[in-house]
PDB file of C-alpha atoms in Angstrom:
ATOM      1  CA  UNK Y   1    -122.345 -86.265-169.677  1.00 42.00           C
ATOM      2  CA  UNK Y   2    -122.070 -82.508-170.053  1.00 41.00           C
ATOM      3  CA  UNK Y   3    -122.505 -80.342-166.996  1.00 44.00           C
ATOM      4  CA  UNK Y   4    -125.830 -78.561-166.604  1.00 41.00           C
ATOM      5  CA  UNK Y   5    -125.537 -75.286-164.753  1.00 37.00           C
ATOM      6  CA  UNK Y   6    -128.375 -73.061-163.653  1.00 39.00           C
ATOM      7  CA  UNK Y   7    -127.958 -70.165-161.275  1.00 36.00           C
ATOM      8  CA  UNK Y   8    -130.393 -69.771-158.443  1.00 38.00           C
ATOM      9  CA  UNK Y   9    -132.287 -66.473-158.370  1.00 37.00           C
ATOM     10  CA  UNK Y  10    -130.524 -65.454-155.164  1.00 31.00           C
ATOM     11  CA  UNK Y  11    -127.514 -66.488-153.107  1.00 43.00           C
ATOM     12  CA  UNK Y  12    -127.956 -70.157-152.252  1.00 70.00           C
ATOM     13  CA  UNK Y  13    -126.076 -73.330-151.531  1.00 83.00           C
ATOM     14  CA  UNK Y  14    -124.148 -74.593-154.539  1.00 89.00           C
ATOM     15  CA  UNK Y  15    -124.865 -78.279-155.033  1.00 94.00           C
ATOM     16  CA  UNK Y  16    -122.991 -80.656-157.336  1.00 96.00           C
ATOM     17  CA  UNK Y  17    -124.819 -83.857-158.325  1.00 97.00           C
ATOM     18  CA  UNK Y  18    -122.684 -86.763-159.582  1.00 96.00           C
ATOM     19  CA  UNK Y  19    -125.150 -89.317-160.945  1.00 94.00           C
ATOM     20  CA  UNK Y  20    -124.937 -91.409-164.133  1.00 91.00           C
ATOM     21  CA  UNK Y  21    -128.682 -92.128-164.324  1.00 92.00           C
ATOM     22  CA  UNK Y  22    -130.068 -89.195-166.379  1.00 94.00           C
ATOM     23  CA  UNK Y  23    -133.601 -89.523-165.031  1.00 95.00           C
ATOM     24  CA  UNK Y  24    -132.569 -89.551-161.371  1.00 94.00           C
ATOM     25  CA  UNK Y  25    -130.172 -86.678-162.016  1.00 95.00           C
ATOM     26  CA  UNK Y  26    -132.891 -84.644-163.742  1.00 96.00           C
ATOM     27  CA  UNK Y  27    -135.482 -85.254-161.022  1.00 96.00           C
ATOM     28  CA  UNK Y  28    -133.141 -84.387-158.150  1.00 96.00           C
ATOM     29  CA  UNK Y  29    -131.728 -81.331-159.936  1.00 96.00           C
ATOM     30  CA  UNK Y  30    -135.159 -79.951-160.788  1.00 97.00           C
ATOM     31  CA  UNK Y  31    -136.462 -80.523-157.255  1.00 96.00           C
ATOM     32  CA  UNK Y  32    -133.512 -78.641-155.759  1.00 95.00           C
ATOM     33  CA  UNK Y  33    -133.698 -75.829-158.309  1.00 95.00           C
ATOM     34  CA  UNK Y  34    -137.356 -75.402-157.454  1.00 94.00           C
ATOM     35  CA  UNK Y  35    -136.154 -74.893-153.871  1.00 92.00           C
ATOM     36  CA  UNK Y  36    -133.799 -72.128-155.099  1.00 90.00           C
ATOM     37  CA  UNK Y  37    -130.540 -74.042-154.845  1.00 92.00           C
ATOM     38  CA  UNK Y  38    -127.783 -73.485-157.396  1.00 92.00           C
ATOM     39  CA  UNK Y  39    -127.397 -76.917-159.022  1.00 96.00           C
ATOM     40  CA  UNK Y  40    -124.776 -78.457-161.308  1.00 96.00           C
ATOM     41  CA  UNK Y  41    -125.282 -82.047-162.523  1.00 97.00           C
ATOM     42  CA  UNK Y  42    -122.590 -84.280-164.033  1.00 96.00           C
ATOM     43  CA  UNK Y  43    -122.352 -87.986-164.778  1.00 93.00           C
ATOM     44  CA  UNK Y  44    -118.726 -88.982-164.217  1.00 92.00           C
ATOM     45  CA  UNK Y  45    -115.507 -88.225-162.387  1.00 91.00           C
ATOM     46  CA  UNK Y  46    -113.895 -86.286-165.219  1.00 91.00           C
ATOM     47  CA  UNK Y  47    -116.775 -83.810-165.382  1.00 93.00           C
ATOM     48  CA  UNK Y  48    -116.803 -83.628-161.584  1.00 93.00           C
ATOM     49  CA  UNK Y  49    -113.140 -82.614-161.471  1.00 89.00           C
ATOM     50  CA  UNK Y  50    -113.719 -79.943-164.118  1.00 90.00           C
ATOM     51  CA  UNK Y  51    -116.573 -78.408-162.121  1.00 90.00           C
ATOM     52  CA  UNK Y  52    -114.655 -78.406-158.826  1.00 85.00           C
ATOM     53  CA  UNK Y  53    -111.668 -76.763-160.524  1.00 80.00           C
ATOM     54  CA  UNK Y  54    -113.847 -74.054-162.062  1.00 81.00           C
ATOM     55  CA  UNK Y  55    -116.287 -73.084-159.318  1.00 80.00           C
ATOM     56  CA  UNK Y  56    -117.000 -73.261-155.613  1.00 78.00           C
ATOM     57  CA  UNK Y  57    -119.181 -76.125-154.387  1.00 85.00           C
ATOM     58  CA  UNK Y  58    -120.890 -76.347-150.997  1.00 84.00           C
ATOM     59  CA  UNK Y  59    -122.590 -79.763-151.128  1.00 91.00           C
ATOM     60  CA  UNK Y  60    -121.826 -82.829-153.263  1.00 94.00           C
ATOM     61  CA  UNK Y  61    -124.435 -85.542-153.852  1.00 96.00           C
ATOM     62  CA  UNK Y  62    -122.280 -88.478-154.919  1.00 94.00           C
ATOM     63  CA  UNK Y  63    -123.533 -91.747-156.397  1.00 91.00           C
ATOM     64  CA  UNK Y  64    -121.241 -94.606-155.384  1.00 85.00           C
ATOM     65  CA  UNK Y  65    -122.105 -96.820-158.354  1.00 82.00           C
ATOM     66  CA  UNK Y  66    -120.692 -95.013-161.385  1.00 86.00           C
ATOM     67  CA  UNK Y  67    -119.752 -96.985-164.519  1.00 80.00           C
ATOM     68  CA  UNK Y  68    -116.186 -95.725-164.954  1.00 80.00           C
ATOM     69  CA  UNK Y  69    -115.242 -94.396-161.532  1.00 83.00           C
ATOM     70  CA  UNK Y  70    -115.123 -95.612-157.948  1.00 84.00           C
ATOM     71  CA  UNK Y  71    -117.423 -93.483-155.844  1.00 85.00           C
ATOM     72  CA  UNK Y  72    -115.164 -94.041-152.843  1.00 87.00           C
ATOM     73  CA  UNK Y  73    -112.143 -92.795-154.802  1.00 88.00           C
ATOM     74  CA  UNK Y  74    -114.082 -89.747-155.995  1.00 90.00           C
ATOM     75  CA  UNK Y  75    -115.101 -89.038-152.416  1.00 88.00           C
ATOM     76  CA  UNK Y  76    -111.448 -89.009-151.365  1.00 84.00           C
ATOM     77  CA  UNK Y  77    -110.582 -86.726-154.297  1.00 84.00           C
ATOM     78  CA  UNK Y  78    -113.307 -84.265-153.326  1.00 84.00           C
ATOM     79  CA  UNK Y  79    -112.187 -84.284-149.706  1.00 77.00           C
ATOM     80  CA  UNK Y  80    -108.578 -83.637-150.760  1.00 70.00           C
ATOM     81  CA  UNK Y  81    -109.323 -80.791-153.161  1.00 72.00           C
ATOM     82  CA  UNK Y  82    -112.198 -78.733-151.772  1.00 71.00           C
ATOM     83  CA  UNK Y  83    -114.185 -78.088-148.627  1.00 70.00           C
ATOM     84  CA  UNK Y  84    -117.569 -79.266-149.882  1.00 80.00           C
ATOM     85  CA  UNK Y  85    -119.785 -81.430-147.677  1.00 86.00           C
ATOM     86  CA  UNK Y  86    -120.406 -84.859-149.209  1.00 89.00           C
ATOM     87  CA  UNK Y  87    -123.628 -86.861-149.118  1.00 92.00           C
ATOM     88  CA  UNK Y  88    -123.379 -90.308-150.675  1.00 89.00           C
ATOM     89  CA  UNK Y  89    -126.496 -91.387-152.570  1.00 88.00           C
ATOM     90  CA  UNK Y  90    -126.545 -95.041-153.605  1.00 81.00           C
ATOM     91  CA  UNK Y  91    -128.415 -98.326-153.809  1.00 79.00           C
ATOM     92  CA  UNK Y  92    -125.648 -99.962-151.761  1.00 69.00           C
ATOM     93  CA  UNK Y  93    -127.283-100.057-148.364  1.00 62.00           C
ATOM     94  CA  UNK Y  94    -125.354-102.599-146.298  1.00 66.00           C
ATOM     95  CA  UNK Y  95    -123.623-101.582-143.086  1.00 69.00           C
ATOM     96  CA  UNK Y  96    -120.187-102.254-144.596  1.00 73.00           C
ATOM     97  CA  UNK Y  97    -121.004 -99.996-147.566  1.00 70.00           C
ATOM     98  CA  UNK Y  98    -122.109 -97.168-145.284  1.00 70.00           C
ATOM     99  CA  UNK Y  99    -118.996 -97.534-143.131  1.00 73.00           C
ATOM    100  CA  UNK Y 100    -116.753 -97.511-146.219  1.00 74.00           C
ATOM    101  CA  UNK Y 101    -118.436 -94.368-147.497  1.00 70.00           C
ATOM    102  CA  UNK Y 102    -118.113 -92.524-144.217  1.00 74.00           C
ATOM    103  CA  UNK Y 103    -114.506 -93.669-143.806  1.00 72.00           C
ATOM    104  CA  UNK Y 104    -113.656 -92.276-147.248  1.00 73.00           C
ATOM    105  CA  UNK Y 105    -114.779 -88.818-146.150  1.00 75.00           C
ATOM    106  CA  UNK Y 106    -118.547 -88.611-146.629  1.00 81.00           C
ATOM    107  CA  UNK Y 107    -120.543 -86.482-144.192  1.00 81.00           C
ATOM    108  CA  UNK Y 108    -123.822 -88.370-144.637  1.00 84.00           C
ATOM    109  CA  UNK Y 109    -125.355 -91.301-146.509  1.00 84.00           C
ATOM    110  CA  UNK Y 110    -128.721 -91.672-148.273  1.00 88.00           C
ATOM    111  CA  UNK Y 111    -129.945 -94.999-149.661  1.00 85.00           C
ATOM    112  CA  UNK Y 112    -131.937 -95.354-152.883  1.00 86.00           C
ATOM    113  CA  UNK Y 113    -134.847 -95.151-153.241  1.00 87.00           C
ATOM    114  CA  UNK Y 114    -135.174 -91.982-151.200  1.00 90.00           C
ATOM    115  CA  UNK Y 115    -137.759 -89.259-150.684  1.00 93.00           C
ATOM    116  CA  UNK Y 116    -136.724 -85.899-152.102  1.00 95.00           C
ATOM    117  CA  UNK Y 117    -137.842 -83.961-148.984  1.00 93.00           C
ATOM    118  CA  UNK Y 118    -135.631 -86.217-146.854  1.00 92.00           C
ATOM    119  CA  UNK Y 119    -132.699 -85.562-149.185  1.00 93.00           C
ATOM    120  CA  UNK Y 120    -133.206 -81.827-148.827  1.00 93.00           C
ATOM    121  CA  UNK Y 121    -133.401 -82.164-145.044  1.00 90.00           C
ATOM    122  CA  UNK Y 122    -130.033 -83.921-145.056  1.00 88.00           C
ATOM    123  CA  UNK Y 123    -128.597 -81.180-147.273  1.00 90.00           C
ATOM    124  CA  UNK Y 124    -129.768 -78.557-144.788  1.00 87.00           C
ATOM    125  CA  UNK Y 125    -128.358 -80.558-141.880  1.00 82.00           C
ATOM    126  CA  UNK Y 126    -124.847 -80.965-143.297  1.00 81.00           C
ATOM    127  CA  UNK Y 127    -124.795 -77.347-144.492  1.00 79.00           C
ATOM    128  CA  UNK Y 128    -125.397 -76.125-140.943  1.00 70.00           C
ATOM    129  CA  UNK Y 129    -122.149 -77.669-139.766  1.00 59.00           C
ATOM    130  CA  UNK Y 130    -119.494 -74.978-139.514  1.00 44.00           C
ATOM    131  CA  UNK Y 131    -121.734 -71.966-140.167  1.00 48.00           C
ATOM    132  CA  UNK Y 132    -121.705 -70.453-136.689  1.00 42.00           C
ATOM    133  CA  UNK Y 133    -118.772 -68.068-137.052  1.00 42.00           C
ATOM    134  CA  UNK Y 134    -115.167 -68.989-137.877  1.00 45.00           C
ATOM    135  CA  UNK Y 135    -114.773 -72.746-137.685  1.00 48.00           C
ATOM    136  CA  UNK Y 136    -112.168 -75.186-138.901  1.00 49.00           C
ATOM    137  CA  UNK Y 137    -113.665 -78.548-139.839  1.00 49.00           C
ATOM    138  CA  UNK Y 138    -111.950 -81.900-140.126  1.00 46.00           C
ATOM    139  CA  UNK Y 139    -111.218 -81.222-143.799  1.00 54.00           C
ATOM    140  CA  UNK Y 140    -109.043 -78.220-142.896  1.00 66.00           C
ATOM    141  CA  UNK Y 141    -111.464 -75.704-144.388  1.00 79.00           C
ATOM    142  CA  UNK Y 142    -112.275 -72.621-142.310  1.00 82.00           C
ATOM    143  CA  UNK Y 143    -115.734 -71.091-142.761  1.00 79.00           C
ATOM    144  CA  UNK Y 144    -116.760 -67.574-141.812  1.00 77.00           C
ATOM    145  CA  UNK Y 145    -119.529 -65.270-142.964  1.00 72.00           C
ATOM    146  CA  UNK Y 146    -120.253 -67.250-146.122  1.00 73.00           C
ATOM    147  CA  UNK Y 147    -116.557 -67.508-147.063  1.00 81.00           C
ATOM    148  CA  UNK Y 148    -114.553 -70.749-147.151  1.00 83.00           C
ATOM    149  CA  UNK Y 149    -110.790 -70.786-146.683  1.00 87.00           C
ATOM    150  CA  UNK Y 150    -108.777 -73.882-147.586  1.00 84.00           C
ATOM    151  CA  UNK Y 151    -105.772 -73.145-145.398  1.00 81.00           C
ATOM    152  CA  UNK Y 152    -103.711 -76.084-146.661  1.00 78.00           C
ATOM    153  CA  UNK Y 153    -103.961 -74.988-150.302  1.00 78.00           C
ATOM    154  CA  UNK Y 154    -104.167 -71.249-149.476  1.00 83.00           C
ATOM    155  CA  UNK Y 155    -107.362 -70.873-151.521  1.00 85.00           C
ATOM    156  CA  UNK Y 156    -110.195 -68.576-150.461  1.00 86.00           C
ATOM    157  CA  UNK Y 157    -113.726 -68.963-151.859  1.00 84.00           C
ATOM    158  CA  UNK Y 158    -116.023 -65.955-151.651  1.00 80.00           C
ATOM    159  CA  UNK Y 159    -119.767 -66.272-150.935  1.00 75.00           C
ATOM    160  CA  UNK Y 160    -120.312 -65.660-154.665  1.00 73.00           C
ATOM    161  CA  UNK Y 161    -118.007 -68.535-155.627  1.00 74.00           C
ATOM    162  CA  UNK Y 162    -114.969 -66.470-156.629  1.00 79.00           C
ATOM    163  CA  UNK Y 163    -111.750 -68.444-156.117  1.00 82.00           C
ATOM    164  CA  UNK Y 164    -108.827 -66.416-154.745  1.00 86.00           C
ATOM    165  CA  UNK Y 165    -105.293 -67.723-154.222  1.00 85.00           C
ATOM    166  CA  UNK Y 166    -103.350 -66.238-151.316  1.00 86.00           C
ATOM    167  CA  UNK Y 167     -99.618 -66.025-150.747  1.00 87.00           C
ATOM    168  CA  UNK Y 168     -98.200 -67.779-147.697  1.00 84.00           C
ATOM    169  CA  UNK Y 169     -97.927 -64.467-145.820  1.00 86.00           C
ATOM    170  CA  UNK Y 170    -101.504 -63.464-146.725  1.00 88.00           C
ATOM    171  CA  UNK Y 171    -102.803 -66.876-145.641  1.00 87.00           C
ATOM    172  CA  UNK Y 172    -100.990 -66.627-142.299  1.00 89.00           C
ATOM    173  CA  UNK Y 173    -102.440 -63.160-141.760  1.00 92.00           C
ATOM    174  CA  UNK Y 174    -105.979 -64.287-142.576  1.00 92.00           C
ATOM    175  CA  UNK Y 175    -105.705 -67.206-140.150  1.00 89.00           C
ATOM    176  CA  UNK Y 176    -104.447 -64.864-137.428  1.00 91.00           C
ATOM    177  CA  UNK Y 177    -107.424 -62.582-137.996  1.00 91.00           C
ATOM    178  CA  UNK Y 178    -109.887 -65.491-138.052  1.00 87.00           C
ATOM    179  CA  UNK Y 179    -108.621 -66.937-134.794  1.00 86.00           C
ATOM    180  CA  UNK Y 180    -108.994 -63.529-133.163  1.00 88.00           C
ATOM    181  CA  UNK Y 181    -112.159 -62.271-134.852  1.00 86.00           C
ATOM    182  CA  UNK Y 182    -113.733 -59.091-133.394  1.00 88.00           C
ATOM    183  CA  UNK Y 183    -110.579 -58.385-131.367  1.00 90.00           C
ATOM    184  CA  UNK Y 184    -108.300 -55.427-131.982  1.00 93.00           C
ATOM    185  CA  UNK Y 185    -104.843 -56.686-132.941  1.00 93.00           C
ATOM    186  CA  UNK Y 186    -101.867 -54.349-132.801  1.00 93.00           C
ATOM    187  CA  UNK Y 187     -99.159 -54.501-135.445  1.00 91.00           C
ATOM    188  CA  UNK Y 188     -96.685 -56.152-133.019  1.00 90.00           C
ATOM    189  CA  UNK Y 189     -99.347 -58.754-132.184  1.00 91.00           C
ATOM    190  CA  UNK Y 190     -99.904 -59.490-135.873  1.00 91.00           C
ATOM    191  CA  UNK Y 191     -96.159 -59.871-136.380  1.00 87.00           C
ATOM    192  CA  UNK Y 192     -95.964 -62.318-133.471  1.00 86.00           C
ATOM    193  CA  UNK Y 193     -99.018 -64.285-134.656  1.00 86.00           C
ATOM    194  CA  UNK Y 194     -97.775 -64.608-138.230  1.00 83.00           C
ATOM    195  CA  UNK Y 195     -93.980 -64.557-137.984  1.00 75.00           C
ATOM    196  CA  UNK Y 196     -93.156 -65.440-134.398  1.00 63.00           C
ATOM    197  CA  UNK Y 197     -91.472 -63.595-131.556  1.00 51.00           C
ATOM    198  CA  UNK Y 198     -88.284 -61.690-132.264  1.00 51.00           C
ATOM    199  CA  UNK Y 199     -88.922 -61.209-135.973  1.00 54.00           C
ATOM    200  CA  UNK Y 200     -87.634 -57.889-137.282  1.00 58.00           C
ATOM    201  CA  UNK Y 201     -90.639 -56.763-139.313  1.00 67.00           C
ATOM    202  CA  UNK Y 202     -91.637 -53.120-139.621  1.00 80.00           C
ATOM    203  CA  UNK Y 203     -95.109 -51.761-138.955  1.00 83.00           C
ATOM    204  CA  UNK Y 204     -95.129 -50.537-142.545  1.00 86.00           C
ATOM    205  CA  UNK Y 205     -94.642 -54.105-143.790  1.00 86.00           C
ATOM    206  CA  UNK Y 206     -97.676 -55.177-141.758  1.00 89.00           C
ATOM    207  CA  UNK Y 207     -99.743 -52.343-143.238  1.00 91.00           C
ATOM    208  CA  UNK Y 208     -98.757 -53.347-146.775  1.00 91.00           C
ATOM    209  CA  UNK Y 209     -99.662 -56.984-146.113  1.00 91.00           C
ATOM    210  CA  UNK Y 210    -103.061 -55.983-144.708  1.00 92.00           C
ATOM    211  CA  UNK Y 211    -103.615 -53.801-147.778  1.00 92.00           C
ATOM    212  CA  UNK Y 212    -102.847 -56.738-150.095  1.00 91.00           C
ATOM    213  CA  UNK Y 213    -105.236 -59.019-148.219  1.00 92.00           C
ATOM    214  CA  UNK Y 214    -107.961 -56.365-148.344  1.00 91.00           C
ATOM    215  CA  UNK Y 215    -107.575 -56.071-152.120  1.00 89.00           C
ATOM    216  CA  UNK Y 216    -107.932 -59.818-152.534  1.00 88.00           C
ATOM    217  CA  UNK Y 217    -111.038 -59.878-150.360  1.00 87.00           C
ATOM    218  CA  UNK Y 218    -112.440 -57.130-152.575  1.00 86.00           C
ATOM    219  CA  UNK Y 219    -111.880 -59.372-155.630  1.00 81.00           C
ATOM    220  CA  UNK Y 220    -114.455 -61.694-154.133  1.00 72.00           C
ATOM    221  CA  UNK Y 221    -116.997 -58.923-153.929  1.00 70.00           C
ATOM    222  CA  UNK Y 222    -116.300 -58.139-150.277  1.00 61.00           C
ATOM    223  CA  UNK Y 223    -115.960 -54.546-149.157  1.00 55.00           C
ATOM    224  CA  UNK Y 224    -112.767 -53.509-147.409  1.00 54.00           C
ATOM    225  CA  UNK Y 225    -114.403 -53.020-144.008  1.00 76.00           C
ATOM    226  CA  UNK Y 226    -114.182 -56.734-143.195  1.00 85.00           C
ATOM    227  CA  UNK Y 227    -110.715 -55.702-141.939  1.00 90.00           C
ATOM    228  CA  UNK Y 228    -111.139 -52.393-140.142  1.00 91.00           C
ATOM    229  CA  UNK Y 229    -108.401 -50.007-139.109  1.00 92.00           C
ATOM    230  CA  UNK Y 230    -108.524 -48.939-135.476  1.00 91.00           C
ATOM    231  CA  UNK Y 231    -106.731 -45.616-135.282  1.00 86.00           C
ATOM    232  CA  UNK Y 232    -103.435 -45.825-133.365  1.00 83.00           C
ATOM    233  CA  UNK Y 233    -104.230 -49.379-132.215  1.00 88.00           C
ATOM    234  CA  UNK Y 234    -104.130 -51.738-135.198  1.00 92.00           C
ATOM    235  CA  UNK Y 235    -106.788 -53.755-136.993  1.00 94.00           C
ATOM    236  CA  UNK Y 236    -109.934 -55.729-136.234  1.00 93.00           C
ATOM    237  CA  UNK Y 237    -111.428 -58.550-138.326  1.00 92.00           C
ATOM    238  CA  UNK Y 238    -115.231 -58.420-138.436  1.00 87.00           C
ATOM    239  CA  UNK Y 239    -116.664 -61.215-140.604  1.00 80.00           C
ATOM    240  CA  UNK Y 240    -120.405 -61.266-141.044  1.00 66.00           C
ATOM    241  CA  UNK Y 241    -122.183 -64.219-139.447  1.00 46.00           C
TER     242      UNK Y 241
END
């Protein structure tokens, strides 16, 4: 099944539906689009992997009973490759099925048949997790000000869905800033936080690294002031909430 993509009229949660029943997929997608979500709908694991590789996804609605793929395996793949929240949607409603789904990495579980308003309520509930400032969830993804940072893979996703790959040094610097948001960090402090005590790194090298990270943040549509220079003191990281 080919992916259907329709942009919401304003910034919104990006939802990926993985459902092989065309009618259910169409109904859910249209309901969510009417609520101004950005929705992509696919029918199998291959199309799912293509979407996740190409764009940022916030919420995945995953059907467990797909003809050619194990929903549990797909859930594990999603958890391993991106920071999206996962809601399993399936006719399998036994306790053992729910436990298996949650154990494979799902954040929530909805049984068919379901009411569309309830589904949206669950989407809102899981999306609220990790939105109150910098937060590292169990999947290793750090969220701040609409951005998502997969520290393990060194991939940063902008609020607009732009995917940015960081070097190891840039990733270490971003994590140091995130853990000390809204605090002025001197150049020696940044060296200690990213390289360890006793490292012979010049202040100029720190400035160049900050400049590189700023440029990459700008690629995602973010202005440079997310990392502000404090004259004679260092830098401060001010993500928007």
